[in-house]
mmCIF file of C-alpha atoms in Angstrom:
data_model
loop_
_atom_site.group_PDB
_atom_site.id
_atom_site.type_symbol
_atom_site.label_atom_id
_atom_site.label_comp_id
_atom_site.label_asym_id
_atom_site.label_seq_id
_atom_site.Cartn_x
_atom_site.Cartn_y
_atom_site.Cartn_z
ATOM 1 C CA UNK A 1 67.233 103.786 78.363
ATOM 2 C CA UNK A 2 64.944 106.363 79.985
ATOM 3 C CA UNK A 3 64.494 107.179 83.655
ATOM 4 C CA UNK A 4 62.511 109.876 85.408
ATOM 5 C CA UNK A 5 65.213 110.166 88.065
ATOM 6 C CA UNK A 6 68.935 109.365 87.924
ATOM 7 C CA UNK A 7 71.073 108.597 90.973
ATOM 8 C CA UNK A 8 74.838 108.615 90.462
ATOM 9 C CA UNK A 9 76.403 106.462 93.180
ATOM 10 C CA UNK A 10 79.146 104.655 91.316
ATOM 11 C CA UNK A 11 81.964 105.323 93.753
ATOM 12 C CA UNK A 12 85.306 106.386 92.402
ATOM 13 C CA UNK A 13 84.025 106.150 88.820
ATOM 14 C CA UNK A 14 82.028 109.332 89.414
ATOM 15 C CA UNK A 15 85.232 111.334 89.787
ATOM 16 C CA UNK A 16 85.486 112.649 86.187
ATOM 17 C CA UNK A 17 81.969 114.033 86.586
ATOM 18 C CA UNK A 18 82.521 115.439 90.037
ATOM 19 C CA UNK A 19 86.048 116.836 89.941
ATOM 20 C CA UNK A 20 84.922 120.123 88.430
ATOM 21 C CA UNK A 21 82.237 120.605 91.084
ATOM 22 C CA UNK A 22 83.695 119.157 94.261
ATOM 23 C CA UNK A 23 87.235 118.580 95.399
ATOM 24 C CA UNK A 24 87.018 114.790 95.508
ATOM 25 C CA UNK A 25 89.958 112.467 95.002
ATOM 26 C CA UNK A 26 90.584 108.696 94.988
ATOM 27 C CA UNK A 27 92.083 107.127 98.101
ATOM 28 C CA UNK A 28 93.678 103.737 97.567
ATOM 29 C CA UNK A 29 93.316 101.136 100.291
ATOM 30 C CA UNK A 30 95.155 97.825 100.521
ATOM 31 C CA UNK A 31 93.671 94.946 102.532
ATOM 32 C CA UNK A 32 95.028 91.595 103.700
ATOM 33 C CA UNK A 33 93.049 88.517 104.741
ATOM 34 C CA UNK A 34 94.704 86.054 107.124
ATOM 35 C CA UNK A 35 93.861 82.783 108.848
ATOM 36 C CA UNK A 36 94.998 81.884 112.357
ATOM 37 C CA UNK A 37 94.991 78.612 114.290
ATOM 38 C CA UNK A 38 93.300 80.274 117.233
ATOM 39 C CA UNK A 39 90.968 83.214 117.678
ATOM 40 C CA UNK A 40 93.294 86.183 118.129
ATOM 41 C CA UNK A 41 90.442 88.696 117.877
ATOM 42 C CA UNK A 42 86.764 88.220 118.705
ATOM 43 C CA UNK A 43 85.488 91.717 117.983
ATOM 44 C CA UNK A 44 86.143 94.433 115.442
ATOM 45 C CA UNK A 45 89.128 96.508 116.508
ATOM 46 C CA UNK A 46 90.245 99.922 115.261
ATOM 47 C CA UNK A 47 93.815 101.119 115.840
ATOM 48 C CA UNK A 48 95.617 104.139 114.353
ATOM 49 C CA UNK A 49 93.518 104.189 111.208
ATOM 50 C CA UNK A 50 93.717 100.411 110.767
ATOM 51 C CA UNK A 51 91.153 97.741 111.624
ATOM 52 C CA UNK A 52 90.885 94.023 112.295
ATOM 53 C CA UNK A 53 87.567 92.340 111.480
ATOM 54 C CA UNK A 54 86.963 88.705 112.523
ATOM 55 C CA UNK A 55 84.876 86.543 110.181
ATOM 56 C CA UNK A 56 82.731 83.499 111.079
ATOM 57 C CA UNK A 57 85.066 81.157 109.180
ATOM 58 C CA UNK A 58 87.986 82.131 111.423
ATOM 59 C CA UNK A 59 89.654 84.473 108.951
ATOM 60 C CA UNK A 60 90.580 88.057 109.816
ATOM 61 C CA UNK A 61 90.316 91.064 107.516
ATOM 62 C CA UNK A 62 93.195 93.487 108.086
ATOM 63 C CA UNK A 63 92.783 96.933 106.615
ATOM 64 C CA UNK A 64 93.391 99.333 105.336
ATOM 65 C CA UNK A 65 96.075 101.613 104.044
ATOM 66 C CA UNK A 66 95.201 105.081 102.780
ATOM 67 C CA UNK A 67 97.070 106.641 99.881
ATOM 68 C CA UNK A 68 96.058 109.291 97.357
ATOM 69 C CA UNK A 69 96.371 107.212 94.192
ATOM 70 C CA UNK A 70 94.408 105.712 91.303
ATOM 71 C CA UNK A 71 96.688 102.669 91.194
ATOM 72 C CA UNK A 72 94.908 99.456 92.188
ATOM 73 C CA UNK A 73 98.016 97.283 92.578
ATOM 74 C CA UNK A 74 98.795 95.536 95.848
ATOM 75 C CA UNK A 75 102.286 96.691 96.811
ATOM 76 C CA UNK A 76 105.018 95.444 99.108
ATOM 77 C CA UNK A 77 105.115 98.851 100.798
ATOM 78 C CA UNK A 78 101.376 98.922 101.442
ATOM 79 C CA UNK A 79 101.188 95.395 102.815
ATOM 80 C CA UNK A 80 104.296 95.947 104.943
ATOM 81 C CA UNK A 81 102.838 99.151 106.389
ATOM 82 C CA UNK A 82 99.552 97.440 107.175
ATOM 83 C CA UNK A 83 101.041 94.324 108.741
ATOM 84 C CA UNK A 84 103.560 96.329 110.763
ATOM 85 C CA UNK A 85 100.789 98.371 112.382
ATOM 86 C CA UNK A 86 98.523 95.406 113.054
ATOM 87 C CA UNK A 87 101.207 93.067 114.404
ATOM 88 C CA UNK A 88 102.396 95.804 116.750
ATOM 89 C CA UNK A 89 98.922 95.697 118.263
ATOM 90 C CA UNK A 90 98.509 91.893 118.024
ATOM 91 C CA UNK A 91 101.959 90.238 117.905
ATOM 92 C CA UNK A 92 100.502 86.727 117.507
ATOM 93 C CA UNK A 93 99.340 87.624 113.998
ATOM 94 C CA UNK A 94 102.958 87.469 112.839
ATOM 95 C CA UNK A 95 102.386 83.721 112.501
ATOM 96 C CA UNK A 96 99.052 83.987 110.659
ATOM 97 C CA UNK A 97 98.688 82.584 107.146
ATOM 98 C CA UNK A 98 97.966 85.156 104.425
ATOM 99 C CA UNK A 99 95.045 83.894 102.321
ATOM 100 C CA UNK A 100 94.286 86.903 100.120
ATOM 101 C CA UNK A 101 95.276 90.501 99.359
ATOM 102 C CA UNK A 102 93.581 93.188 97.308
ATOM 103 C CA UNK A 103 93.341 96.941 96.785
ATOM 104 C CA UNK A 104 90.483 99.303 95.998
ATOM 105 C CA UNK A 105 89.776 102.991 95.485
ATOM 106 C CA UNK A 106 87.506 105.174 97.599
ATOM 107 C CA UNK A 107 86.102 108.571 96.538
ATOM 108 C CA UNK A 108 87.122 110.986 99.302
ATOM 109 C CA UNK A 109 86.048 114.594 99.750
ATOM 110 C CA UNK A 110 88.592 116.980 101.232
ATOM 111 C CA UNK A 111 86.238 117.823 104.102
ATOM 112 C CA UNK A 112 85.725 114.170 104.980
ATOM 113 C CA UNK A 113 81.965 114.619 104.506
ATOM 114 C CA UNK A 114 79.948 112.838 101.804
ATOM 115 C CA UNK A 115 77.699 114.628 99.345
ATOM 116 C CA UNK A 116 74.102 113.421 99.341
ATOM 117 C CA UNK A 117 71.629 115.446 97.337
ATOM 118 C CA UNK A 118 70.587 116.936 94.005
ATOM 119 C CA UNK A 119 73.028 117.719 91.232
ATOM 120 C CA UNK A 120 73.476 121.519 91.237
ATOM 121 C CA UNK A 121 73.074 121.846 87.475
ATOM 122 C CA UNK A 122 71.035 118.856 86.240
ATOM 123 C CA UNK A 123 67.370 118.396 87.058
ATOM 124 C CA UNK A 124 66.180 114.978 88.241
ATOM 125 C CA UNK A 125 69.781 113.945 88.876
ATOM 126 C CA UNK A 126 71.005 112.995 92.339
ATOM 127 C CA UNK A 127 74.480 112.409 93.692
ATOM 128 C CA UNK A 128 75.693 110.169 96.490
ATOM 129 C CA UNK A 129 79.424 109.829 97.002
ATOM 130 C CA UNK A 130 82.597 111.111 98.591
ATOM 131 C CA UNK A 131 82.176 108.836 101.623
ATOM 132 C CA UNK A 132 85.820 107.789 101.638
ATOM 133 C CA UNK A 133 86.491 104.572 103.522
ATOM 134 C CA UNK A 134 83.031 104.644 105.139
ATOM 135 C CA UNK A 135 81.003 104.135 101.973
ATOM 136 C CA UNK A 136 79.908 100.576 102.720
ATOM 137 C CA UNK A 137 78.989 101.538 106.287
ATOM 138 C CA UNK A 138 76.939 104.581 105.286
ATOM 139 C CA UNK A 139 75.304 103.055 102.197
ATOM 140 C CA UNK A 140 71.959 102.198 103.897
ATOM 141 C CA UNK A 141 71.360 105.660 105.385
ATOM 142 C CA UNK A 142 72.620 107.325 102.197
ATOM 143 C CA UNK A 143 70.146 105.351 100.097
ATOM 144 C CA UNK A 144 67.335 106.211 102.491
ATOM 145 C CA UNK A 145 68.197 109.914 102.333
ATOM 146 C CA UNK A 146 68.271 109.942 98.530
ATOM 147 C CA UNK A 147 64.919 108.134 98.290
ATOM 148 C CA UNK A 148 63.328 110.552 100.748
ATOM 149 C CA UNK A 149 64.630 113.519 98.766
ATOM 150 C CA UNK A 150 63.387 112.119 95.462
ATOM 151 C CA UNK A 151 59.974 111.430 97.003
ATOM 152 C CA UNK A 152 60.087 114.936 98.505
ATOM 153 C CA UNK A 153 59.726 113.541 102.013
ATOM 154 C CA UNK A 154 62.839 115.460 103.060
ATOM 155 C CA UNK A 155 65.318 118.003 101.739
ATOM 156 C CA UNK A 156 69.078 117.724 101.325
ATOM 157 C CA UNK A 157 70.941 118.341 104.567
ATOM 158 C CA UNK A 158 73.115 121.473 104.270
ATOM 159 C CA UNK A 159 76.099 119.657 105.784
ATOM 160 C CA UNK A 160 76.135 117.206 102.881
ATOM 161 C CA UNK A 161 75.694 119.681 100.057
ATOM 162 C CA UNK A 162 78.463 119.321 97.449
ATOM 163 C CA UNK A 163 80.086 122.620 98.372
ATOM 164 C CA UNK A 164 80.249 122.528 102.143
ATOM 165 C CA UNK A 165 80.604 126.163 103.088
ATOM 166 C CA UNK A 166 82.336 127.814 105.996
ATOM 167 C CA UNK A 167 85.874 127.981 107.278
ATOM 168 C CA UNK A 168 87.829 124.887 108.170
ATOM 169 C CA UNK A 169 90.682 123.905 110.443
ATOM 170 C CA UNK A 170 93.201 121.252 109.438
ATOM 171 C CA UNK A 171 94.298 118.641 111.975
ATOM 172 C CA UNK A 172 95.789 115.163 111.712
ATOM 173 C CA UNK A 173 93.537 112.333 112.899
ATOM 174 C CA UNK A 174 94.955 108.808 112.959
ATOM 175 C CA UNK A 175 97.820 109.956 110.734
ATOM 176 C CA UNK A 176 95.485 111.424 108.103
ATOM 177 C CA UNK A 177 95.048 115.140 107.491
ATOM 178 C CA UNK A 178 91.415 116.153 107.989
ATOM 179 C CA UNK A 179 89.565 119.444 107.700
ATOM 180 C CA UNK A 180 87.174 120.231 110.540
ATOM 181 C CA UNK A 181 84.514 122.958 110.623
ATOM 182 C CA UNK A 182 85.677 125.800 112.832
ATOM 183 C CA UNK A 183 82.833 125.208 115.285
ATOM 184 C CA UNK A 184 84.566 121.961 116.324
ATOM 185 C CA UNK A 185 86.899 123.345 118.981
ATOM 186 C CA UNK A 186 87.088 120.601 121.649
ATOM 187 C CA UNK A 187 87.684 116.855 121.713
ATOM 188 C CA UNK A 188 84.116 116.395 122.944
ATOM 189 C CA UNK A 189 82.806 118.280 119.891
ATOM 190 C CA UNK A 190 85.124 116.222 117.682
ATOM 191 C CA UNK A 191 83.501 113.033 118.971
ATOM 192 C CA UNK A 192 80.057 114.479 118.280
ATOM 193 C CA UNK A 193 81.178 115.555 114.798
ATOM 194 C CA UNK A 194 82.082 111.945 113.953
ATOM 195 C CA UNK A 195 79.068 110.464 115.776
ATOM 196 C CA UNK A 196 81.195 108.878 118.514
ATOM 197 C CA UNK A 197 79.599 110.478 121.569
ATOM 198 C CA UNK A 198 78.073 107.146 122.657
ATOM 199 C CA UNK A 199 81.052 104.969 121.698
ATOM 200 C CA UNK A 200 83.996 103.846 123.820
ATOM 201 C CA UNK A 201 86.961 105.738 122.371
ATOM 202 C CA UNK A 202 90.538 106.042 123.599
ATOM 203 C CA UNK A 203 92.012 109.379 122.494
ATOM 204 C CA UNK A 204 95.519 110.817 122.408
ATOM 205 C CA UNK A 205 95.912 114.556 121.823
ATOM 206 C CA UNK A 206 99.393 115.637 120.737
ATOM 207 C CA UNK A 207 100.831 112.493 122.315
ATOM 208 C CA UNK A 208 98.974 112.739 125.633
ATOM 209 C CA UNK A 209 96.293 110.184 126.527
ATOM 210 C CA UNK A 210 93.068 111.851 127.660
ATOM 211 C CA UNK A 211 90.635 110.716 130.321
ATOM 212 C CA UNK A 212 86.910 111.117 129.660
ATOM 213 C CA UNK A 213 86.827 114.313 131.737
ATOM 214 C CA UNK A 214 89.853 115.700 129.921
ATOM 215 C CA UNK A 215 88.196 115.030 126.564
ATOM 216 C CA UNK A 216 85.386 117.392 127.547
ATOM 217 C CA UNK A 217 87.769 120.248 128.300
ATOM 218 C CA UNK A 218 90.618 119.777 125.808
ATOM 219 C CA UNK A 219 90.621 122.350 123.014
ATOM 220 C CA UNK A 220 91.671 121.661 119.423
ATOM 221 C CA UNK A 221 93.772 124.003 117.325
ATOM 222 C CA UNK A 222 95.030 123.810 113.748
ATOM 223 C CA UNK A 223 97.898 121.367 113.310
ATOM 224 C CA UNK A 224 97.003 119.177 116.297
ATOM 225 C CA UNK A 225 97.832 115.462 116.184
ATOM 226 C CA UNK A 226 94.958 113.261 117.359
ATOM 227 C CA UNK A 227 94.784 109.476 117.673
ATOM 228 C CA UNK A 228 91.451 107.735 118.253
ATOM 229 C CA UNK A 229 91.038 104.017 118.983
ATOM 230 C CA UNK A 230 87.424 102.859 118.827
ATOM 231 C CA UNK A 231 86.221 99.494 120.152
ATOM 232 C CA UNK A 232 83.125 97.819 118.757
ATOM 233 C CA UNK A 233 81.604 94.870 120.594
ATOM 234 C CA UNK A 234 81.017 91.653 118.711
ATOM 235 C CA UNK A 235 79.378 88.314 119.197
#
């Protein structure tokens, strides 16, 4: 098979190719699907790294755990962790019927940023990966960026180059360690960094809930513990 251009976007299966170039690792996620007699949730809800997604057929998708592992098994520990978090938020789901469970692997970069651009050593080869748990959400814009680069309508964005340069600061966001660029020094800048400046977000900083005004003025330092709950409207 011959191709003028090659795009590698095969998710976690790209890891053997990419490990030597970028610090990317698989993150296992376990998901549970449940059915309830009544609509417990009518919009997508995010809570402490977990989410609840209502489906038109009345089922709810509960996800997802995050664990550095290549194992694809659904485990008692993972399901228990997931259900404990979700039922703390929505106690009525304790009586929901479990209809399915599964686990998958996500390719995650240590910076939390995907790589979208040309292979540094191979001509006519393009890479798109490292999106972590947001791969399915960012797939459309990632595909558009790759096409534009191949057609030379745009160039690779420096932020998404495989080796993202600059110093970083490690904090814990929704119970996951994340590396932030050092220019992100306030909660307001953190929201902008994750594209949440126009989204309703409840934020706790080191255990203290922040008002909108406090988010603008609160500074971030290495080792901080941050919790973000994002609400997304639904129909």
